[in-house]
Short mmCIF file of C-alpha atoms in Angstrom, two decimals:
data_model
loop_
_atom_site.label_atom_id
_atom_site.label_comp_id
_atom_site.label_asym_id
_atom_site.label_seq_id
_atom_site.Cartn_x
_atom_site.Cartn_y
_atom_site.Cartn_z
CA LEU A 1 -91.65 168.67 54.79
CA ASP A 2 -92.53 171.57 52.39
CA LEU A 3 -89.92 171.94 49.29
CA SER A 4 -91.45 174.66 47.51
CA PRO A 5 -89.10 177.25 46.29
CA LYS A 6 -90.13 180.06 48.35
CA ARG A 7 -89.16 178.34 51.63
CA GLN A 8 -86.23 176.26 50.18
CA ASN A 9 -83.00 177.04 51.51
CA VAL A 10 -79.62 176.38 49.52
CA GLY A 11 -76.70 176.52 51.80
CA GLY A 12 -78.42 178.78 54.54
CA ARG A 13 -79.87 181.25 52.01
CA PRO A 14 -83.55 181.62 50.44
CA VAL A 15 -83.64 181.04 46.91
CA PRO A 16 -85.20 183.91 45.01
CA LYS A 17 -88.78 183.68 44.25
CA ALA A 18 -89.09 182.66 40.64
CA THR A 19 -91.04 184.79 38.02
CA LYS A 20 -94.39 183.33 36.45
CA GLY A 21 -93.00 181.04 34.10
CA GLY A 22 -90.21 179.21 36.15
CA HIS A 23 -87.49 182.05 34.89
CA MET A 24 -85.80 184.24 37.18
CA PRO A 25 -84.11 187.49 35.62
CA LYS A 26 -80.66 187.64 35.70
CA ASN A 27 -77.83 189.87 34.77
CA LYS A 28 -75.64 189.20 31.91
CA THR A 29 -72.47 191.15 30.82
CA ILE A 30 -72.14 192.35 26.81
CA PHE A 31 -69.21 193.74 25.23
CA VAL A 32 -70.36 197.38 23.07
CA CYS A 33 -68.36 199.11 20.12
CA SER A 34 -68.40 202.76 21.09
CA SER A 35 -67.82 203.37 17.53
CA CYS A 36 -71.17 201.74 15.48
CA GLY A 37 -73.27 200.15 18.78
CA TYR A 38 -72.38 196.49 17.71
CA GLU A 39 -72.74 193.80 20.51
CA SER A 40 -70.75 190.97 21.41
CA ALA A 41 -70.62 188.05 24.16
CA LYS A 42 -67.12 188.49 24.46
CA TRP A 43 -64.41 191.16 24.37
CA LEU A 44 -62.85 191.71 21.00
CA GLY A 45 -59.72 194.03 19.81
CA LYS A 46 -60.84 194.89 16.35
CA CYS A 47 -64.86 195.52 15.73
CA PRO A 48 -65.88 193.16 12.86
CA ALA A 49 -68.63 196.04 11.77
CA CYS A 50 -67.01 199.29 11.60
CA ASN A 51 -62.99 197.56 11.72
CA GLU A 52 -61.97 200.28 14.66
CA TRP A 53 -59.50 199.08 17.29
CA ASN A 54 -60.24 198.88 21.17
CA THR A 55 -63.67 200.36 21.08
CA PHE A 56 -65.31 197.68 23.17
CA TYR A 57 -66.31 197.99 26.63
CA GLU A 58 -68.13 196.05 29.04
CA GLU A 59 -71.79 197.01 29.69
CA LYS A 60 -74.47 195.08 32.34
CA VAL A 61 -77.61 194.17 30.73
CA VAL A 62 -80.92 193.42 32.85
CA ALA A 63 -82.56 190.92 31.34
CA THR A 64 -86.63 191.49 30.91
CA SER A 65 -88.78 188.68 32.93
CA SER A 66 -91.64 187.28 31.87
CA VAL A 67 -94.11 188.81 33.52
CA SER A 68 -93.35 192.18 31.91
CA ALA A 69 -93.20 190.69 28.49
CA SER A 70 -97.13 189.48 29.12
CA GLY A 71 -98.13 192.99 29.55
CA SER A 72 -97.67 193.02 25.57
CA GLN A 73 -100.68 190.95 25.19
CA ASN A 74 -102.78 194.20 26.77
CA ARG A 75 -101.44 196.87 23.73
CA VAL A 76 -104.20 198.21 21.30
CA LYS A 77 -104.30 196.96 18.15
CA VAL A 78 -103.58 199.85 15.19
CA ALA A 79 -104.83 198.78 11.99
CA PRO A 80 -103.09 200.14 8.76
CA ARG A 81 -104.56 202.91 6.60
CA LYS A 82 -104.29 204.11 3.26
CA LEU A 83 -101.87 206.83 2.52
CA LYS A 84 -104.21 208.40 0.31
CA GLU A 85 -107.03 208.79 2.93
CA VAL A 86 -104.37 210.30 5.27
CA GLU A 87 -105.30 213.99 5.68
CA GLY A 88 -101.49 215.86 5.02
CA ILE A 89 -100.98 218.93 7.32
CA GLU A 90 -98.92 222.25 6.37
CA THR A 91 -95.52 222.11 8.19
CA ALA A 92 -95.36 225.28 10.03
CA ARG A 93 -91.77 226.62 10.62
CA THR A 94 -90.50 229.17 12.86
CA SER A 95 -87.69 231.46 11.94
CA THR A 96 -84.68 231.14 13.70
CA GLY A 97 -83.63 235.18 13.13
CA ILE A 98 -80.30 233.96 11.49
CA GLY A 99 -81.07 233.98 7.72
CA GLU A 100 -77.91 231.06 7.12
CA LEU A 101 -79.25 229.10 9.76
CA ASP A 102 -82.91 229.58 8.03
CA ARG A 103 -81.06 228.69 4.59
CA VAL A 104 -79.92 225.59 5.90
CA LEU A 105 -82.64 224.23 7.73
CA GLY A 106 -85.12 224.85 4.78
CA GLY A 107 -86.76 228.10 6.06
CA GLY A 108 -86.74 227.70 9.93
CA LEU A 109 -86.87 224.95 12.68
CA VAL A 110 -90.37 222.81 12.25
CA LYS A 111 -92.45 222.37 15.23
CA GLY A 112 -92.02 219.25 17.15
CA SER A 113 -88.85 218.44 15.12
CA LEU A 114 -85.55 217.37 16.76
CA VAL A 115 -82.17 218.90 15.39
CA LEU A 116 -78.86 217.59 15.99
CA VAL A 117 -75.97 219.87 15.71
CA GLY A 118 -72.59 218.52 15.71
CA GLY A 119 -69.28 220.08 15.41
CA GLU A 120 -65.02 219.97 16.90
CA PRO A 121 -64.45 221.31 20.59
CA GLY A 122 -64.81 225.24 20.21
CA ILE A 123 -65.89 225.34 16.90
CA GLY A 124 -68.63 227.76 17.89
CA LYS A 125 -72.28 225.25 18.15
CA SER A 126 -73.17 226.17 22.11
CA THR A 127 -72.44 230.06 20.59
CA LEU A 128 -74.27 229.59 17.57
CA ILE A 129 -77.46 228.16 19.66
CA LEU A 130 -77.53 230.85 22.26
CA GLN A 131 -77.81 233.05 19.44
CA LEU A 132 -80.64 231.96 18.16
CA CYS A 133 -82.39 231.31 21.92
CA ASP A 134 -82.22 235.39 22.16
CA LYS A 135 -83.46 235.78 18.22
CA VAL A 136 -86.64 233.69 18.69
CA LYS A 137 -87.85 236.50 21.42
CA GLY A 138 -91.34 236.60 21.50
CA GLU A 139 -92.44 233.19 20.33
CA GLY A 140 -92.32 231.55 23.55
CA LYS A 141 -90.08 230.15 26.58
CA VAL A 142 -86.87 228.34 25.81
CA LEU A 143 -85.09 225.92 28.00
CA TYR A 144 -81.52 225.61 27.67
CA VAL A 145 -80.45 222.53 29.38
CA SER A 146 -76.48 222.35 30.02
CA GLY A 147 -75.01 218.98 31.46
CA GLU A 148 -71.05 220.72 31.05
CA GLU A 149 -71.62 224.24 31.99
CA SER A 150 -73.02 226.21 35.13
CA ALA A 151 -75.59 229.30 35.03
CA GLU A 152 -72.74 230.92 36.10
CA GLN A 153 -70.93 230.27 32.92
CA VAL A 154 -73.37 230.54 30.44
CA LYS A 155 -74.58 233.87 31.55
CA ILE A 156 -70.69 235.14 31.26
CA ARG A 157 -71.08 233.80 27.25
CA ALA A 158 -74.83 235.47 27.14
CA ASP A 159 -73.26 238.93 28.27
CA ARG A 160 -70.69 238.74 26.15
CA LEU A 161 -73.36 238.02 22.97
CA ASN A 162 -76.01 240.46 24.52
CA ILE A 163 -78.58 238.29 24.73
CA ASN A 164 -81.59 239.46 26.17
CA ASN A 165 -84.44 237.19 26.16
CA ASP A 166 -87.10 237.18 29.22
CA ASP A 167 -88.38 234.02 28.41
CA LEU A 168 -84.71 232.30 28.22
CA MET A 169 -84.30 229.86 31.06
CA PHE A 170 -81.67 227.59 32.05
CA LEU A 171 -81.27 224.13 34.07
CA GLY A 172 -77.95 222.70 34.54
CA GLU A 173 -79.01 218.76 34.67
CA THR A 174 -77.60 215.55 33.33
CA ASN A 175 -80.35 213.17 34.52
CA ILE A 176 -83.08 212.80 31.97
CA ASP A 177 -85.66 211.91 34.27
CA SER A 178 -85.45 215.55 36.20
CA ILE A 179 -85.13 217.30 32.55
CA GLN A 180 -88.24 215.77 31.68
CA GLU A 181 -90.35 216.82 34.50
CA ALA A 182 -88.66 220.21 34.03
CA ILE A 183 -90.17 220.58 30.58
CA VAL A 184 -93.19 218.82 31.41
CA SER A 185 -93.89 221.59 34.04
CA ILE A 186 -92.35 224.66 31.72
CA ASN A 187 -93.94 223.81 28.55
CA PRO A 188 -91.44 225.44 26.44
CA LYS A 189 -91.57 226.27 22.64
CA LEU A 190 -87.80 225.28 22.37
CA VAL A 191 -85.53 223.18 24.14
CA ILE A 192 -82.13 222.99 24.01
CA ILE A 193 -79.59 219.92 25.24
CA ASP A 194 -76.12 220.50 25.28
CA SER A 195 -74.80 217.96 25.03
CA ILE A 196 -76.34 214.59 24.75
CA GLN A 197 -73.25 212.93 25.36
CA THR A 198 -73.31 214.25 29.32
CA MET A 199 -76.94 212.98 29.59
CA TYR A 200 -77.84 209.87 31.52
CA SER A 201 -80.67 207.54 32.96
CA GLU A 202 -80.72 205.84 35.94
CA GLU A 203 -82.81 202.67 33.76
CA ILE A 204 -79.46 202.10 32.38
CA SER A 205 -76.07 201.04 34.25
CA SER A 206 -73.46 202.24 32.12
CA ALA A 207 -71.56 205.87 32.25
CA ALA A 208 -72.97 208.73 30.66
CA GLY A 209 -71.83 209.22 26.77
CA THR A 210 -72.07 205.40 26.34
CA VAL A 211 -73.57 204.18 23.08
CA SER A 212 -76.80 202.58 25.15
CA GLN A 213 -76.83 206.03 27.00
CA VAL A 214 -77.12 208.24 24.19
CA ARG A 215 -79.07 206.00 22.25
CA GLU A 216 -81.77 205.76 25.30
CA ILE A 217 -81.85 209.34 25.77
CA THR A 218 -82.22 210.35 22.27
CA SER A 219 -84.74 207.68 22.16
CA ARG A 220 -86.73 209.87 25.18
CA ILE A 221 -86.17 213.04 23.94
CA MET A 222 -87.50 212.32 20.33
CA ARG A 223 -90.75 210.64 21.85
CA MET A 224 -91.05 213.55 24.44
CA CYS A 225 -90.58 216.32 21.33
CA LYS A 226 -93.06 214.51 19.25
CA ASP A 227 -95.65 213.84 21.98
CA ASN A 228 -95.98 217.77 22.98
CA GLY A 229 -94.94 219.37 19.74
CA ILE A 230 -91.73 221.10 21.33
CA THR A 231 -88.70 221.50 18.63
CA THR A 232 -85.55 220.21 20.50
CA ILE A 233 -81.93 220.77 19.36
CA ILE A 234 -79.33 218.71 20.86
CA ILE A 235 -75.45 219.36 20.53
CA GLY A 236 -73.45 216.44 19.70
CA HIS A 237 -69.60 216.03 20.12
CA VAL A 238 -67.29 214.57 17.06
CA THR A 239 -64.94 211.81 17.53
CA LYS A 240 -61.28 212.68 15.84
CA ASP A 241 -62.56 211.33 12.74
CA GLY A 242 -65.45 214.09 12.90
CA ASN A 243 -68.34 211.69 13.07
CA ILE A 244 -70.99 212.38 15.72
CA ALA A 245 -69.88 210.58 18.88
CA GLY A 246 -72.10 207.57 19.83
CA PRO A 247 -74.07 204.72 17.68
CA ARG A 248 -74.78 206.09 13.67
CA VAL A 249 -78.66 205.01 14.80
CA LEU A 250 -77.92 208.75 16.79
CA GLU A 251 -78.29 210.41 13.45
CA HIS A 252 -80.97 207.82 12.05
CA MET A 253 -83.55 209.07 14.93
CA VAL A 254 -83.38 212.58 14.57
CA ASP A 255 -84.81 214.86 11.87
CA THR A 256 -82.37 217.23 10.88
CA VAL A 257 -78.52 216.74 11.14
CA LEU A 258 -76.06 220.00 10.94
CA TYR A 259 -72.60 219.85 10.94
CA ILE A 260 -70.64 222.91 11.64
CA GLU A 261 -66.86 222.93 9.85
CA GLY A 262 -63.91 225.12 9.67
CA GLU A 263 -60.26 225.19 10.91
CA ARG A 264 -59.47 226.14 14.31
CA TYR A 265 -57.26 229.56 13.15
CA PHE A 266 -59.32 230.46 10.71
CA SER A 267 -62.41 232.75 11.48
CA TYR A 268 -64.63 231.34 9.28
CA ARG A 269 -67.22 228.26 9.89
CA ILE A 270 -69.49 226.44 7.52
CA LEU A 271 -72.92 225.10 8.85
CA ARG A 272 -73.59 222.23 6.45
CA SER A 273 -76.57 219.70 6.84
CA VAL A 274 -76.00 216.17 5.91
CA LYS A 275 -79.81 215.07 6.68
CA ASN A 276 -82.94 217.22 6.75
CA ARG A 277 -86.37 215.29 6.27
CA PHE A 278 -87.92 218.86 5.95
CA GLY A 279 -85.63 220.61 3.15
CA SER A 280 -82.84 220.12 0.76
CA THR A 281 -79.19 218.73 1.98
CA ASN A 282 -77.34 220.99 -0.59
CA GLU A 283 -77.81 224.01 1.27
CA VAL A 284 -75.12 225.53 3.37
CA GLY A 285 -74.38 228.85 5.64
CA MET A 286 -71.60 230.48 5.87
CA PHE A 287 -70.51 232.33 9.24
CA GLU A 288 -67.16 234.42 10.82
CA MET A 289 -66.40 233.75 14.31
CA LYS A 290 -66.02 237.45 16.03
CA ASN A 291 -66.08 238.48 19.60
CA GLU A 292 -70.10 239.36 19.10
CA GLY A 293 -70.52 235.96 18.39
CA MET A 294 -71.25 234.06 14.86
CA VAL A 295 -71.55 236.80 12.50
CA GLU A 296 -73.58 235.91 9.37
CA ILE A 297 -71.46 236.15 5.69
CA THR A 298 -74.11 237.12 2.97
CA ASN A 299 -71.98 237.64 0.17
CA PRO A 300 -69.38 234.72 0.90
CA SER A 301 -67.37 235.18 -2.47
CA SER A 302 -66.41 238.83 -1.41
CA ILE A 303 -64.56 237.70 1.57
CA LEU A 304 -63.03 234.71 0.12
CA ILE A 305 -61.17 236.86 -2.58
CA SER A 306 -60.98 240.34 -0.77
CA ASP A 307 -57.22 240.26 0.44
CA ARG A 308 -56.09 239.40 -3.09
CA GLU A 309 -54.13 242.65 -3.87
CA ASP A 310 -51.39 241.71 -5.86
CA ASN A 311 -51.13 239.09 -8.59
CA PRO A 312 -48.29 236.38 -8.00
CA ALA A 313 -47.68 233.51 -10.22
CA GLY A 314 -49.68 230.23 -9.22
CA SER A 315 -52.82 232.19 -8.11
CA VAL A 316 -56.50 231.84 -9.80
CA ILE A 317 -60.07 232.44 -8.95
CA VAL A 318 -62.70 229.38 -9.43
CA ALA A 319 -66.57 229.16 -8.81
CA SER A 320 -67.53 226.42 -6.84
CA MET A 321 -71.31 225.62 -5.70
CA GLU A 322 -72.45 225.06 -2.14
CA GLY A 323 -75.88 223.50 -2.53
CA THR A 324 -77.36 226.51 -4.76
CA ARG A 325 -74.87 229.02 -4.04
CA PRO A 326 -72.06 229.54 -5.88
CA LEU A 327 -69.02 230.85 -4.23
CA LEU A 328 -65.86 232.25 -5.71
CA VAL A 329 -62.58 231.11 -4.12
CA GLU A 330 -59.03 231.92 -4.63
CA LEU A 331 -56.86 228.64 -5.35
CA GLN A 332 -52.87 229.19 -4.75
CA ALA A 333 -50.17 226.54 -6.41
CA LEU A 334 -46.39 226.20 -5.41
CA THR A 335 -44.10 224.38 -7.74
CA THR A 336 -40.46 223.92 -6.68
CA PRO A 337 -37.52 221.65 -7.76
CA SER A 338 -37.59 218.69 -5.58
CA VAL A 339 -34.42 218.14 -3.58
CA TYR A 340 -35.06 214.24 -2.68
CA GLY A 341 -35.70 211.94 -5.05
CA ILE A 342 -39.39 211.26 -4.60
CA PRO A 343 -41.38 214.63 -5.12
CA LYS A 344 -43.74 215.79 -2.39
CA ARG A 345 -47.33 216.62 -2.87
CA THR A 346 -49.40 218.76 -0.14
CA ALA A 347 -53.23 219.62 -0.72
CA ASN A 348 -54.79 221.73 1.78
CA GLY A 349 -58.83 222.01 1.35
CA ILE A 350 -59.17 219.45 -1.63
CA ASP A 351 -58.75 216.06 -2.06
CA TYR A 352 -54.81 215.18 -1.77
CA ASN A 353 -55.65 212.22 -4.30
CA ARG A 354 -57.62 214.33 -6.56
CA LEU A 355 -54.35 216.65 -6.68
CA ALA A 356 -52.05 213.54 -7.90
CA VAL A 357 -54.58 212.26 -10.56
CA LEU A 358 -54.38 215.88 -12.13
CA ILE A 359 -50.76 216.21 -11.67
CA ALA A 360 -50.43 213.24 -13.86
CA VAL A 361 -52.81 214.64 -16.46
CA ILE A 362 -50.73 217.73 -16.83
CA GLU A 363 -47.51 215.53 -17.25
CA LYS A 364 -49.21 213.35 -19.80
CA ARG A 365 -51.62 215.66 -21.77
CA ALA A 366 -49.97 219.02 -21.43
CA GLY A 367 -45.94 217.53 -21.30
CA ILE A 368 -45.17 219.40 -18.44
CA PRO A 369 -42.74 218.02 -16.40
CA LEU A 370 -44.13 218.23 -12.89
CA GLY A 371 -42.76 214.70 -11.99
CA THR A 372 -39.38 216.16 -10.51
CA HIS A 373 -41.12 219.10 -8.74
CA ASP A 374 -42.62 219.29 -4.94
CA VAL A 375 -46.59 220.68 -5.35
CA TYR A 376 -48.10 222.67 -3.02
CA LEU A 377 -51.54 223.82 -3.19
CA ASN A 378 -54.02 225.45 -0.71
CA VAL A 379 -57.49 226.90 -0.68
CA VAL A 380 -57.41 230.61 0.68
CA SER A 381 -59.57 230.96 3.58
CA GLY A 382 -59.23 227.67 5.13
CA ILE A 383 -62.15 226.26 3.73
CA ARG A 384 -62.82 222.72 1.85
CA ILE A 385 -63.44 222.23 -1.58
CA SER A 386 -64.82 218.56 -2.93
CA GLU A 387 -66.51 219.37 -6.22
CA PRO A 388 -65.08 218.48 -9.47
CA ALA A 389 -65.62 221.97 -11.12
CA ILE A 390 -62.72 223.13 -9.81
CA ASP A 391 -60.09 221.02 -11.73
CA LEU A 392 -59.35 223.27 -14.46
CA GLY A 393 -58.43 225.76 -11.65
CA ILE A 394 -56.42 223.61 -10.10
CA ILE A 395 -54.40 222.68 -13.31
CA LEU A 396 -54.00 226.14 -14.55
CA SER A 397 -52.62 227.46 -11.16
CA CYS A 398 -50.07 224.65 -11.21
CA VAL A 399 -49.04 225.50 -14.79
CA SER A 400 -48.90 229.03 -13.52
CA SER A 401 -46.54 228.52 -10.94
CA PHE A 402 -44.07 226.38 -13.02
CA LYS A 403 -44.27 228.74 -15.89
CA ASN A 404 -43.66 231.47 -13.27
CA ILE A 405 -46.23 233.39 -15.42
CA SER A 406 -49.45 235.29 -13.64
CA ILE A 407 -52.88 234.62 -14.44
CA PRO A 408 -54.70 238.28 -14.87
CA GLN A 409 -56.44 238.92 -12.14
CA ASN A 410 -60.18 239.38 -13.56
CA VAL A 411 -59.88 235.98 -14.84
CA VAL A 412 -62.38 232.99 -13.32
CA ALA A 413 -61.97 229.09 -14.44
CA ILE A 414 -64.57 226.80 -14.35
CA GLY A 415 -64.47 222.95 -15.26
CA GLU A 416 -64.11 218.94 -14.39
CA VAL A 417 -61.28 217.72 -16.58
CA GLY A 418 -61.00 214.17 -17.38
CA LEU A 419 -58.12 211.58 -17.53
CA THR A 420 -57.54 212.25 -20.86
CA GLY A 421 -57.45 216.00 -20.40
CA GLU A 422 -60.68 217.13 -21.33
CA VAL A 423 -62.72 219.76 -19.44
CA ARG A 424 -66.03 218.42 -19.33
CA ALA A 425 -68.99 220.31 -18.55
CA VAL A 426 -70.50 221.21 -14.72
CA ASN A 427 -74.24 221.88 -13.70
CA MET A 428 -75.50 225.26 -12.96
CA ILE A 429 -73.30 227.48 -14.79
CA GLU A 430 -74.81 230.35 -15.01
CA LYS A 431 -75.44 231.15 -11.53
CA ARG A 432 -71.69 230.81 -11.62
CA ILE A 433 -70.94 233.06 -14.50
CA LYS A 434 -73.57 235.35 -12.60
CA GLU A 435 -71.90 235.70 -9.45
CA ALA A 436 -68.43 236.54 -11.04
CA GLU A 437 -70.14 239.08 -13.24
CA LYS A 438 -71.73 240.72 -10.10
CA LEU A 439 -67.90 240.87 -8.19
CA GLY A 440 -66.79 242.54 -11.34
CA PHE A 441 -65.03 239.56 -13.51
CA LYS A 442 -64.15 240.26 -17.10
CA LYS A 443 -63.15 237.02 -18.36
CA CYS A 444 -64.53 233.38 -17.94
CA ILE A 445 -62.76 230.12 -19.10
CA ILE A 446 -65.78 227.09 -19.24
CA PRO A 447 -66.15 224.14 -21.00
CA GLU A 448 -67.02 224.47 -24.65
CA SER A 449 -70.29 222.22 -24.32
CA ASN A 450 -71.20 224.41 -21.23
CA LYS A 451 -70.85 228.01 -23.75
CA LYS A 452 -73.05 226.18 -26.47
CA LEU A 453 -76.10 225.93 -24.20
CA LEU A 454 -75.98 228.78 -22.49
CA LYS A 455 -79.16 231.31 -22.54
CA ASP A 456 -78.47 234.21 -20.86
CA GLU A 457 -76.57 237.41 -21.95
CA PHE A 458 -73.65 238.20 -19.99
CA LYS A 459 -71.52 241.32 -20.03
CA LEU A 460 -68.04 239.09 -19.31
CA ASP A 461 -66.17 237.47 -21.87
CA ILE A 462 -66.71 233.79 -22.10
CA ILE A 463 -63.99 231.91 -23.44
CA GLY A 464 -65.26 227.97 -24.04
CA VAL A 465 -62.21 225.48 -24.13
CA ARG A 466 -62.37 221.75 -24.79
CA ASN A 467 -58.98 220.59 -23.56
CA ILE A 468 -56.53 222.03 -21.20
CA ASN A 469 -54.16 222.89 -23.77
CA GLU A 470 -56.82 225.16 -24.92
CA ALA A 471 -56.98 226.79 -21.54
CA ILE A 472 -53.42 227.11 -20.90
CA LYS A 473 -52.80 228.55 -24.55
CA GLY A 474 -55.90 230.62 -24.10
CA LEU A 475 -54.11 232.22 -21.30
CA GLN A 476 -50.84 232.77 -22.33
CA LEU A 477 -49.19 230.08 -20.11
CA LYS A 478 -47.15 228.11 -22.78
#
């Protein structure tokens, strides 16, 4: 009697043939966090890695057999080399034809690089990238792959944006195998993937947009663009927290990560780099959303303060730095007696906690009783500022509104404020002053320590202050 595994029956069913080594491949189920990619053998209500709730979903994993594992014995062994013996190559860049985008990228697109562009729905991601496809006319073929829109829908937007590139090709596909075949046959210079969450691979059983699918698709696209020297831009959705949907490893795999920021009900957009292997992450680009698409703003300061005609109390101009670019922005504060026992504080465009700290400094160091008043602060034009150099402007605008005394229109306030009320020095002060001088301002209030180190001569009147009381007194807000 032959009792070998290939002939033995159990309950009338043939036993599957065992793999080499006596192990049979089998499927197992794991649970993966859609927020951070943490894996667990069972479902969890709260992820222990990122502390998010209800983010685990079930996923089937096919175990790798020992036969395929034995193939690793045939790998080519690579010996390490001394880094100084490696010949360096000059990074080849291609201009996008959009100055603000080139600024953020560090001079243009690097050949064979992988760029991730994220932003909220309707913020202008696809519009900006489609405009880029037209600007690189004559540089080679461009393949636009969309998993969300049909060719007719993209054509309607292209006509609205006056896109006229004969080398622009469209592919409506979500299967990564079909996309790779099209890329090999066309051999484009630039590939657009819109969006990464809609693509899927048949090798993975989970649905498109899951952590495993996004990670696998990005890995395959990265290998393809690096091996063939194809520049690739992938568009990604964002979560409710503003982060790229999918695992954080997605941002680590790509070369550059760009975010498009802006309020939905404002026309201004900020393109910000949070990762760039070929340039600085401090630069930002500014655009305005119009009917003809995303229009560059080459002089943001003049746009952000253009509507400032009258001079109400509580309004002041501050100089903020976004990378190496100075921006003059208007702050508006409103203080009113609180109707309820607990005063209300509202901050739009700055950190709420920072406003609360500065209000406490005003009460303690300047003796102004804002504890019984509601305080509302707004950064005009819907942009968000996080640097501390606008602290002095926040304090002056709140005091101006409380005293109902207007700050002169030709004044710019610059300075970080400490808890003891001192006005601390800020970086790149000369660039800020030059921007204010260029736009016609006559007076600039800066920290005294910065004034002592100024080297250039300026036409406007520079006032150095050591604490908030000197700044308040200098503007006659007492």
